[in-house]
mmCIF file of C-alpha atoms in Angstrom:
data_model
loop_
_atom_site.group_PDB
_atom_site.id
_atom_site.type_symbol
_atom_site.label_atom_id
_atom_site.label_comp_id
_atom_site.label_asym_id
_atom_site.label_seq_id
_atom_site.Cartn_x
_atom_site.Cartn_y
_atom_site.Cartn_z
ATOM 1 C CA MET A 20 59.939 -22.488 46.029
ATOM 2 C CA ASN A 21 63.655 -23.262 46.444
ATOM 3 C CA GLY A 22 63.936 -21.406 49.721
ATOM 4 C CA THR A 23 65.751 -18.407 48.281
ATOM 5 C CA THR A 24 64.553 -15.060 49.709
ATOM 6 C CA TYR A 25 64.529 -11.839 47.761
ATOM 7 C CA PRO A 26 64.257 -8.272 49.010
ATOM 8 C CA PRO A 27 60.814 -6.721 48.621
ATOM 9 C CA PRO A 28 60.286 -4.593 45.508
ATOM 10 C CA PRO A 29 60.861 -0.860 45.948
ATOM 11 C CA PRO A 30 57.706 1.117 46.741
ATOM 12 C CA ALA A 31 55.933 2.721 43.822
ATOM 13 C CA ALA A 32 56.741 6.366 43.285
ATOM 14 C CA ASP A 33 54.235 8.754 44.755
ATOM 15 C CA PRO A 34 52.549 10.539 41.827
ATOM 16 C CA ALA A 35 52.192 13.621 44.009
ATOM 17 C CA SER A 36 55.914 13.821 44.781
ATOM 18 C CA PRO A 37 58.101 16.084 42.615
ATOM 19 C CA ALA A 38 59.983 14.429 39.763
ATOM 20 C CA THR A 39 63.580 15.073 38.739
ATOM 21 C CA LEU A 40 63.743 17.672 36.000
ATOM 22 C CA ASP A 41 64.843 16.510 32.543
ATOM 23 C CA PRO A 42 65.244 19.660 30.375
ATOM 24 C CA LEU A 43 64.739 17.673 27.146
ATOM 25 C CA ARG A 44 61.554 15.948 28.350
ATOM 26 C CA PHE A 45 59.980 18.778 30.333
ATOM 27 C CA PRO A 46 56.537 19.527 28.795
ATOM 28 C CA LEU A 47 56.323 22.926 27.105
ATOM 29 C CA GLN A 48 52.550 23.203 27.088
ATOM 30 C CA GLY A 49 50.094 23.909 29.885
ATOM 31 C CA SER A 50 51.026 25.232 33.328
ATOM 32 C CA ARG A 51 54.194 23.777 34.836
ATOM 33 C CA LEU A 52 56.109 24.484 38.033
ATOM 34 C CA ILE A 53 59.844 24.038 38.539
ATOM 35 C CA GLU A 54 61.145 24.211 42.119
ATOM 36 C CA ALA A 55 64.839 25.021 42.451
ATOM 37 C CA SER A 56 67.139 26.477 45.072
ATOM 38 C CA ALA A 57 70.106 28.770 44.560
ATOM 39 C CA GLY A 58 72.950 27.467 42.411
ATOM 40 C CA THR A 59 71.034 24.541 40.887
ATOM 41 C CA GLY A 60 71.157 25.763 37.278
ATOM 42 C CA LYS A 61 67.952 27.762 36.855
ATOM 43 C CA THR A 62 69.417 30.018 34.150
ATOM 44 C CA PHE A 63 70.921 27.021 32.332
ATOM 45 C CA THR A 64 67.533 25.279 32.352
ATOM 46 C CA ILE A 65 65.668 28.370 31.134
ATOM 47 C CA ALA A 66 68.140 28.779 28.255
ATOM 48 C CA THR A 67 67.722 25.100 27.287
ATOM 49 C CA LEU A 68 63.927 25.387 27.328
ATOM 50 C CA PHE A 69 64.255 28.529 25.195
ATOM 51 C CA VAL A 70 66.269 26.546 22.605
ATOM 52 C CA ARG A 71 63.556 23.900 22.520
ATOM 53 C CA LEU A 72 60.819 26.494 22.048
ATOM 54 C CA VAL A 73 62.696 28.030 19.126
ATOM 55 C CA LEU A 74 63.033 24.595 17.511
ATOM 56 C CA GLY A 75 59.454 23.583 18.279
ATOM 57 C CA HIS A 76 60.812 20.534 20.106
ATOM 58 C CA ARG A 77 57.952 18.536 21.600
ATOM 59 C CA PRO A 78 59.002 15.037 22.697
ATOM 60 C CA ALA A 79 56.320 12.373 22.978
ATOM 61 C CA PRO A 80 55.785 10.872 26.454
ATOM 62 C CA ARG A 81 58.267 8.155 27.344
ATOM 63 C CA ASP A 82 55.618 5.422 27.341
ATOM 64 C CA GLU A 83 54.694 6.342 23.753
ATOM 65 C CA CYS A 84 58.274 6.348 22.449
ATOM 66 C CA PRO A 85 59.524 3.264 20.627
ATOM 67 C CA ASP A 86 62.794 1.687 21.633
ATOM 68 C CA GLN A 87 65.571 4.163 21.025
ATOM 69 C CA PRO A 88 68.099 3.238 18.325
ATOM 70 C CA GLY A 89 71.782 3.015 19.068
ATOM 71 C CA GLU A 90 74.039 6.026 18.703
ATOM 72 C CA ALA A 91 75.238 5.043 15.221
ATOM 73 C CA GLU A 92 71.696 4.354 13.984
ATOM 74 C CA ALA A 93 70.376 7.606 15.455
ATOM 75 C CA LEU A 94 72.734 9.543 13.188
ATOM 76 C CA VAL A 95 71.132 8.234 10.009
ATOM 77 C CA GLU A 96 67.582 7.278 11.000
ATOM 78 C CA PRO A 97 64.851 9.933 11.608
ATOM 79 C CA ALA A 98 64.083 10.349 15.260
ATOM 80 C CA ALA A 99 60.796 8.741 16.221
ATOM 81 C CA ASN A 100 60.275 10.407 19.609
ATOM 82 C CA VAL A 101 59.834 14.037 18.482
ATOM 83 C CA THR A 102 56.621 15.461 17.117
ATOM 84 C CA SER A 103 56.776 18.263 14.584
ATOM 85 C CA HIS A 104 55.645 21.697 15.805
ATOM 86 C CA PRO A 105 56.350 25.169 14.479
ATOM 87 C CA GLY A 106 59.002 26.928 16.510
ATOM 88 C CA LEU A 107 58.651 30.306 18.170
ATOM 89 C CA THR A 108 60.642 33.467 17.623
ATOM 90 C CA PRO A 109 62.245 35.342 20.559
ATOM 91 C CA PRO A 110 59.584 38.114 20.604
ATOM 92 C CA GLU A 111 56.939 35.395 21.011
ATOM 93 C CA ILE A 112 58.548 33.940 24.162
ATOM 94 C CA LEU A 113 58.046 35.808 27.443
ATOM 95 C CA VAL A 114 60.752 35.485 30.107
ATOM 96 C CA VAL A 115 60.414 37.515 33.313
ATOM 97 C CA THR A 116 62.738 37.886 36.297
ATOM 98 C CA PHE A 117 63.144 40.206 39.282
ATOM 99 C CA THR A 118 65.994 42.671 38.717
ATOM 100 C CA GLU A 119 67.416 44.611 35.786
ATOM 101 C CA ALA A 120 70.844 43.015 36.310
ATOM 102 C CA ALA A 121 69.321 39.518 36.191
ATOM 103 C CA THR A 122 67.416 40.475 33.039
ATOM 104 C CA GLN A 123 70.559 41.424 31.133
ATOM 105 C CA GLU A 124 72.427 38.340 32.334
ATOM 106 C CA LEU A 125 69.532 36.077 31.341
ATOM 107 C CA ARG A 126 69.297 37.650 27.887
ATOM 108 C CA ASP A 127 73.038 37.161 27.303
ATOM 109 C CA ARG A 128 72.968 33.565 28.537
ATOM 110 C CA ILE A 129 70.049 32.677 26.262
ATOM 111 C CA ARG A 130 71.762 34.301 23.266
ATOM 112 C CA SER A 131 74.950 32.369 24.026
ATOM 113 C CA ARG A 132 73.035 29.113 24.352
ATOM 114 C CA LEU A 133 71.243 29.659 21.035
ATOM 115 C CA THR A 134 74.540 30.333 19.281
ATOM 116 C CA GLU A 135 76.095 27.253 20.870
ATOM 117 C CA ALA A 136 73.153 25.084 19.815
ATOM 118 C CA ALA A 137 73.351 26.431 16.251
ATOM 119 C CA GLY A 138 76.999 25.351 16.163
ATOM 120 C CA TYR A 139 76.025 21.836 17.214
ATOM 121 C CA PHE A 140 73.489 21.529 14.383
ATOM 122 C CA ARG A 141 76.034 22.714 11.796
ATOM 123 C CA ALA A 142 78.126 19.591 12.391
ATOM 124 C CA GLU A 143 78.438 16.882 9.751
ATOM 125 C CA ALA A 144 76.563 13.746 10.785
ATOM 126 C CA ALA A 145 79.483 11.516 9.832
ATOM 127 C CA HIS A 146 81.813 13.455 12.151
ATOM 128 C CA VAL A 147 79.581 13.382 15.249
ATOM 129 C CA PRO A 148 81.097 10.987 17.814
ATOM 130 C CA ALA A 149 78.964 8.672 19.904
ATOM 131 C CA ARG A 150 78.475 9.895 23.477
ATOM 132 C CA PRO A 151 76.570 8.475 26.443
ATOM 133 C CA ALA A 152 73.021 9.754 26.807
ATOM 134 C CA GLY A 153 72.729 12.575 29.327
ATOM 135 C CA GLU A 154 76.357 13.665 29.034
ATOM 136 C CA ASP A 155 75.633 16.618 26.720
ATOM 137 C CA LEU A 156 72.095 17.973 26.394
ATOM 138 C CA LEU A 157 72.699 19.680 23.049
ATOM 139 C CA HIS A 158 74.237 16.502 21.660
ATOM 140 C CA ASP A 159 71.170 14.533 22.784
ATOM 141 C CA LEU A 160 68.834 17.186 21.374
ATOM 142 C CA ARG A 161 70.564 17.079 17.984
ATOM 143 C CA LEU A 162 70.208 13.273 17.790
ATOM 144 C CA GLU A 163 66.437 13.619 18.083
ATOM 145 C CA TYR A 164 66.337 15.218 14.623
ATOM 146 C CA PRO A 165 67.258 13.483 11.354
ATOM 147 C CA PRO A 166 70.521 14.810 9.858
ATOM 148 C CA GLU A 167 68.755 16.341 6.852
ATOM 149 C CA GLN A 168 66.949 18.723 9.256
ATOM 150 C CA TRP A 169 70.118 19.867 11.029
ATOM 151 C CA PRO A 170 70.939 22.787 8.666
ATOM 152 C CA GLY A 171 67.409 24.152 9.012
ATOM 153 C CA CYS A 172 67.597 23.884 12.796
ATOM 154 C CA ALA A 173 70.975 25.642 12.813
ATOM 155 C CA HIS A 174 69.583 28.455 10.660
ATOM 156 C CA ARG A 175 66.572 28.929 12.936
ATOM 157 C CA LEU A 176 68.716 28.961 16.071
ATOM 158 C CA GLN A 177 71.199 31.462 14.619
ATOM 159 C CA LEU A 178 68.398 33.809 13.568
ATOM 160 C CA ALA A 179 66.935 33.583 17.068
ATOM 161 C CA ALA A 180 70.324 34.435 18.597
ATOM 162 C CA GLU A 181 70.577 37.529 16.384
ATOM 163 C CA TRP A 182 66.987 38.451 17.296
ATOM 164 C CA MET A 183 67.534 38.419 21.063
ATOM 165 C CA ASP A 184 67.736 42.221 21.291
ATOM 166 C CA GLU A 185 63.975 42.235 20.633
ATOM 167 C CA ALA A 186 63.210 39.264 22.890
ATOM 168 C CA ALA A 187 60.585 39.681 25.591
ATOM 169 C CA VAL A 188 63.016 39.316 28.518
ATOM 170 C CA SER A 189 62.245 41.839 31.253
ATOM 171 C CA THR A 190 61.502 42.366 34.909
ATOM 172 C CA ILE A 191 57.999 41.743 36.176
ATOM 173 C CA HIS A 192 57.271 45.450 36.748
ATOM 174 C CA ALA A 193 58.693 46.436 33.355
ATOM 175 C CA TRP A 194 56.473 43.887 31.613
ATOM 176 C CA CYS A 195 53.386 45.110 33.491
ATOM 177 C CA ASN A 196 54.250 48.693 32.540
ATOM 178 C CA ARG A 197 54.597 47.672 28.892
ATOM 179 C CA MET A 198 51.212 45.925 28.922
ATOM 180 C CA LEU A 199 49.526 48.968 30.473
ATOM 181 C CA ARG A 200 51.063 51.205 27.820
ATOM 182 C CA GLU A 201 50.191 48.928 24.884
ATOM 183 C CA HIS A 202 46.645 48.315 26.138
ATOM 184 C CA ALA A 203 45.897 51.760 27.530
ATOM 185 C CA PHE A 204 42.277 51.786 26.308
ATOM 186 C CA ASP A 205 41.476 48.405 27.873
ATOM 187 C CA SER A 206 43.232 49.161 31.175
ATOM 188 C CA GLY A 207 42.088 52.778 31.455
ATOM 189 C CA SER A 208 45.639 53.971 32.026
ATOM 190 C CA LEU A 209 47.652 56.832 30.548
ATOM 191 C CA PHE A 210 49.529 56.425 27.278
ATOM 192 C CA THR A 211 52.636 58.001 28.814
ATOM 193 C CA GLN A 212 53.707 56.685 32.200
ATOM 194 C CA THR A 213 56.897 56.786 34.225
ATOM 195 C CA LEU A 214 58.090 53.554 35.784
ATOM 196 C CA GLU A 215 59.417 54.178 39.300
ATOM 197 C CA THR A 216 61.501 51.231 40.476
ATOM 198 C CA ASP A 217 62.855 53.096 43.535
ATOM 199 C CA GLN A 218 60.187 54.853 45.606
ATOM 200 C CA SER A 219 62.485 56.090 48.364
ATOM 201 C CA GLU A 220 62.739 59.651 47.002
ATOM 202 C CA LEU A 221 59.006 59.778 46.330
ATOM 203 C CA ARG A 222 58.288 58.635 49.896
ATOM 204 C CA ALA A 223 60.717 61.243 51.285
ATOM 205 C CA GLU A 224 58.944 63.962 49.307
ATOM 206 C CA VAL A 225 55.549 62.868 50.658
ATOM 207 C CA VAL A 226 56.872 62.969 54.247
ATOM 208 C CA ARG A 227 58.343 66.441 53.719
ATOM 209 C CA ASP A 228 55.015 67.691 52.342
ATOM 210 C CA TYR A 229 53.203 66.191 55.329
ATOM 211 C CA TRP A 230 55.667 67.826 57.729
ATOM 212 C CA ARG A 231 55.175 71.257 56.147
ATOM 213 C CA THR A 232 51.387 70.885 56.101
ATOM 214 C CA PHE A 233 50.728 69.509 59.582
ATOM 215 C CA MET A 234 53.830 69.875 61.786
ATOM 216 C CA VAL A 235 54.986 73.402 61.071
ATOM 217 C CA PRO A 236 51.688 75.071 62.156
ATOM 218 C CA LEU A 237 51.675 73.333 65.586
ATOM 219 C CA ASP A 238 51.801 75.385 68.776
ATOM 220 C CA ALA A 239 55.016 75.511 70.793
ATOM 221 C CA GLU A 240 53.887 72.942 73.362
ATOM 222 C CA SER A 241 52.926 70.430 70.641
ATOM 223 C CA VAL A 242 56.208 71.032 68.803
ATOM 224 C CA VAL A 243 58.192 70.164 71.933
ATOM 225 C CA GLU A 244 56.178 66.960 72.305
ATOM 226 C CA VAL A 245 56.566 65.947 68.649
ATOM 227 C CA ARG A 246 60.316 66.561 68.651
ATOM 228 C CA ARG A 247 60.720 63.944 71.395
ATOM 229 C CA TRP A 248 59.593 61.347 68.823
ATOM 230 C CA TRP A 249 60.687 62.766 65.468
ATOM 231 C CA PRO A 250 63.100 65.729 65.466
ATOM 232 C CA ASP A 251 62.897 66.147 61.673
ATOM 233 C CA PRO A 252 61.160 64.715 58.537
ATOM 234 C CA ALA A 253 63.946 62.140 58.019
ATOM 235 C CA ALA A 254 63.281 60.621 61.461
ATOM 236 C CA LEU A 255 59.544 60.505 60.722
ATOM 237 C CA GLU A 256 60.189 58.733 57.400
ATOM 238 C CA LYS A 257 62.385 56.147 59.138
ATOM 239 C CA GLY A 258 59.683 55.537 61.734
ATOM 240 C CA LEU A 259 57.154 54.823 58.982
ATOM 241 C CA GLU A 260 59.224 52.143 57.209
ATOM 242 C CA GLY A 261 57.536 49.239 58.958
ATOM 243 C CA LEU A 262 54.033 50.686 58.630
ATOM 244 C CA VAL A 263 53.857 51.464 54.901
ATOM 245 C CA GLU A 264 52.945 47.930 53.855
ATOM 246 C CA HIS A 265 50.202 47.828 56.523
ATOM 247 C CA ALA A 266 48.724 51.237 55.697
ATOM 248 C CA ASP A 267 45.456 49.716 54.482
ATOM 249 C CA ARG A 268 44.845 48.231 57.960
ATOM 250 C CA LEU A 269 45.234 51.532 59.820
ATOM 251 C CA ASP A 270 42.341 53.843 60.624
ATOM 252 C CA ASP A 271 42.274 57.331 59.145
ATOM 253 C CA PRO A 272 43.754 59.505 61.917
ATOM 254 C CA PRO A 273 42.790 63.109 62.704
ATOM 255 C CA GLU A 274 45.234 65.930 62.136
ATOM 256 C CA PRO A 275 48.294 65.862 64.445
ATOM 257 C CA GLY A 276 47.275 69.126 66.124
ATOM 258 C CA ARG A 277 43.898 67.766 67.191
ATOM 259 C CA SER A 278 45.381 64.407 68.237
ATOM 260 C CA LEU A 279 47.994 66.097 70.421
ATOM 261 C CA SER A 280 45.433 68.462 71.993
ATOM 262 C CA ALA A 281 43.055 65.575 72.764
ATOM 263 C CA ALA A 282 45.850 63.444 74.250
ATOM 264 C CA ARG A 283 47.131 66.347 76.333
ATOM 265 C CA ALA A 284 43.643 67.137 77.668
ATOM 266 C CA LYS A 285 43.079 63.483 78.572
ATOM 267 C CA ARG A 286 46.420 63.313 80.358
ATOM 268 C CA LEU A 287 45.763 66.494 82.351
ATOM 269 C CA SER A 288 42.299 65.251 83.311
ATOM 270 C CA ARG A 289 43.729 61.989 84.626
ATOM 271 C CA LEU A 290 46.470 63.802 86.560
ATOM 272 C CA ALA A 291 43.891 66.091 88.117
ATOM 273 C CA GLU A 292 41.848 63.048 89.122
ATOM 274 C CA ILE A 293 44.862 61.460 90.797
ATOM 275 C CA LYS A 294 45.878 64.685 92.579
ATOM 276 C CA ALA A 295 42.409 65.492 93.864
ATOM 277 C CA PRO A 296 42.677 63.465 97.106
ATOM 278 C CA TRP A 297 46.017 65.058 97.878
ATOM 279 C CA ILE A 298 44.703 68.570 97.458
ATOM 280 C CA ASP A 299 41.509 67.941 99.420
ATOM 281 C CA GLY A 300 43.398 66.209 102.192
ATOM 282 C CA GLU A 301 40.989 63.275 102.268
ATOM 283 C CA THR A 302 43.785 60.679 102.370
ATOM 284 C CA PRO A 303 47.289 60.843 103.863
ATOM 285 C CA TRP A 304 48.929 59.981 100.534
ATOM 286 C CA VAL A 305 51.659 62.529 100.893
ATOM 287 C CA ASP A 306 52.842 61.046 104.201
ATOM 288 C CA GLU A 307 52.631 57.494 102.853
ATOM 289 C CA LEU A 308 54.569 58.474 99.740
ATOM 290 C CA ARG A 309 57.269 60.138 101.863
ATOM 291 C CA GLN A 310 57.608 57.004 103.980
ATOM 292 C CA LEU A 311 57.881 54.801 100.899
ATOM 293 C CA LEU A 312 60.625 56.976 99.434
ATOM 294 C CA ASP A 313 62.535 57.211 102.716
ATOM 295 C CA GLY A 314 62.337 53.430 103.133
ATOM 296 C CA ALA A 315 63.592 52.872 99.579
ATOM 297 C CA VAL A 316 66.523 55.202 100.183
ATOM 298 C CA ALA A 317 67.376 53.482 103.437
ATOM 299 C CA ALA A 318 67.264 50.054 101.760
ATOM 300 C CA ARG A 319 69.338 51.407 98.890
ATOM 301 C CA ARG A 320 66.659 50.440 96.385
#
């Protein structure tokens, strides 16, 4: 009314767009997806979520939380934005990754984070300094529990840290192998299985067996032809590297001996067809071919 103009309000956030991850507010129930690139703190986030699972930390949604008390009040008043849930033990939490090295690193980082969190909860409430929210996640997590619960939380976290040797932290293939072994009757698998993480030697053995079975018995002419492509089993194995993952799309071929004989017969038949006019003298191809070659030589082509 007074002529003053204001900038338009910012557009409403798209509910379908990804939200910024808050490790202390991330829901721990249902199916959730976290998208992260390299070096963004994936291991740190997993360790923090592990601490919350051990504590049974389930924050209420932000729109259901009352106004947060100040730092000094939060030290003496029970937190009102955390619902009580029984915590989990390390064997009850499944964490999977891709490599054995990453598995060991992840286990150590989680154990270290649990121990660090236990140290936070052992602090005396009167000696905890006020800090800005978001500066220290463990500090913020501790303030969401009333001080009389801190010793119990510290005890639970320390026990979890000492229990990490039995935690379900493994690679994807190791976990699948464990499930097959523990549920052998349901899966119809053997009770004793060997987990092969590197199939290179097994593939080399298969190629050597194939070479002995199908290549060694070939006739001399076929051997000469095969050696132009693969002089030994190692060369054949290298040539198959790009085809292994597409094996289910390939037709079942006949034995190499029959394939080579059929290809050779087809080639000879086609050559005979091409040579027939030359032999019968029906067309002056020989003279034309000589002229073409002489002209190419003269033109230095």
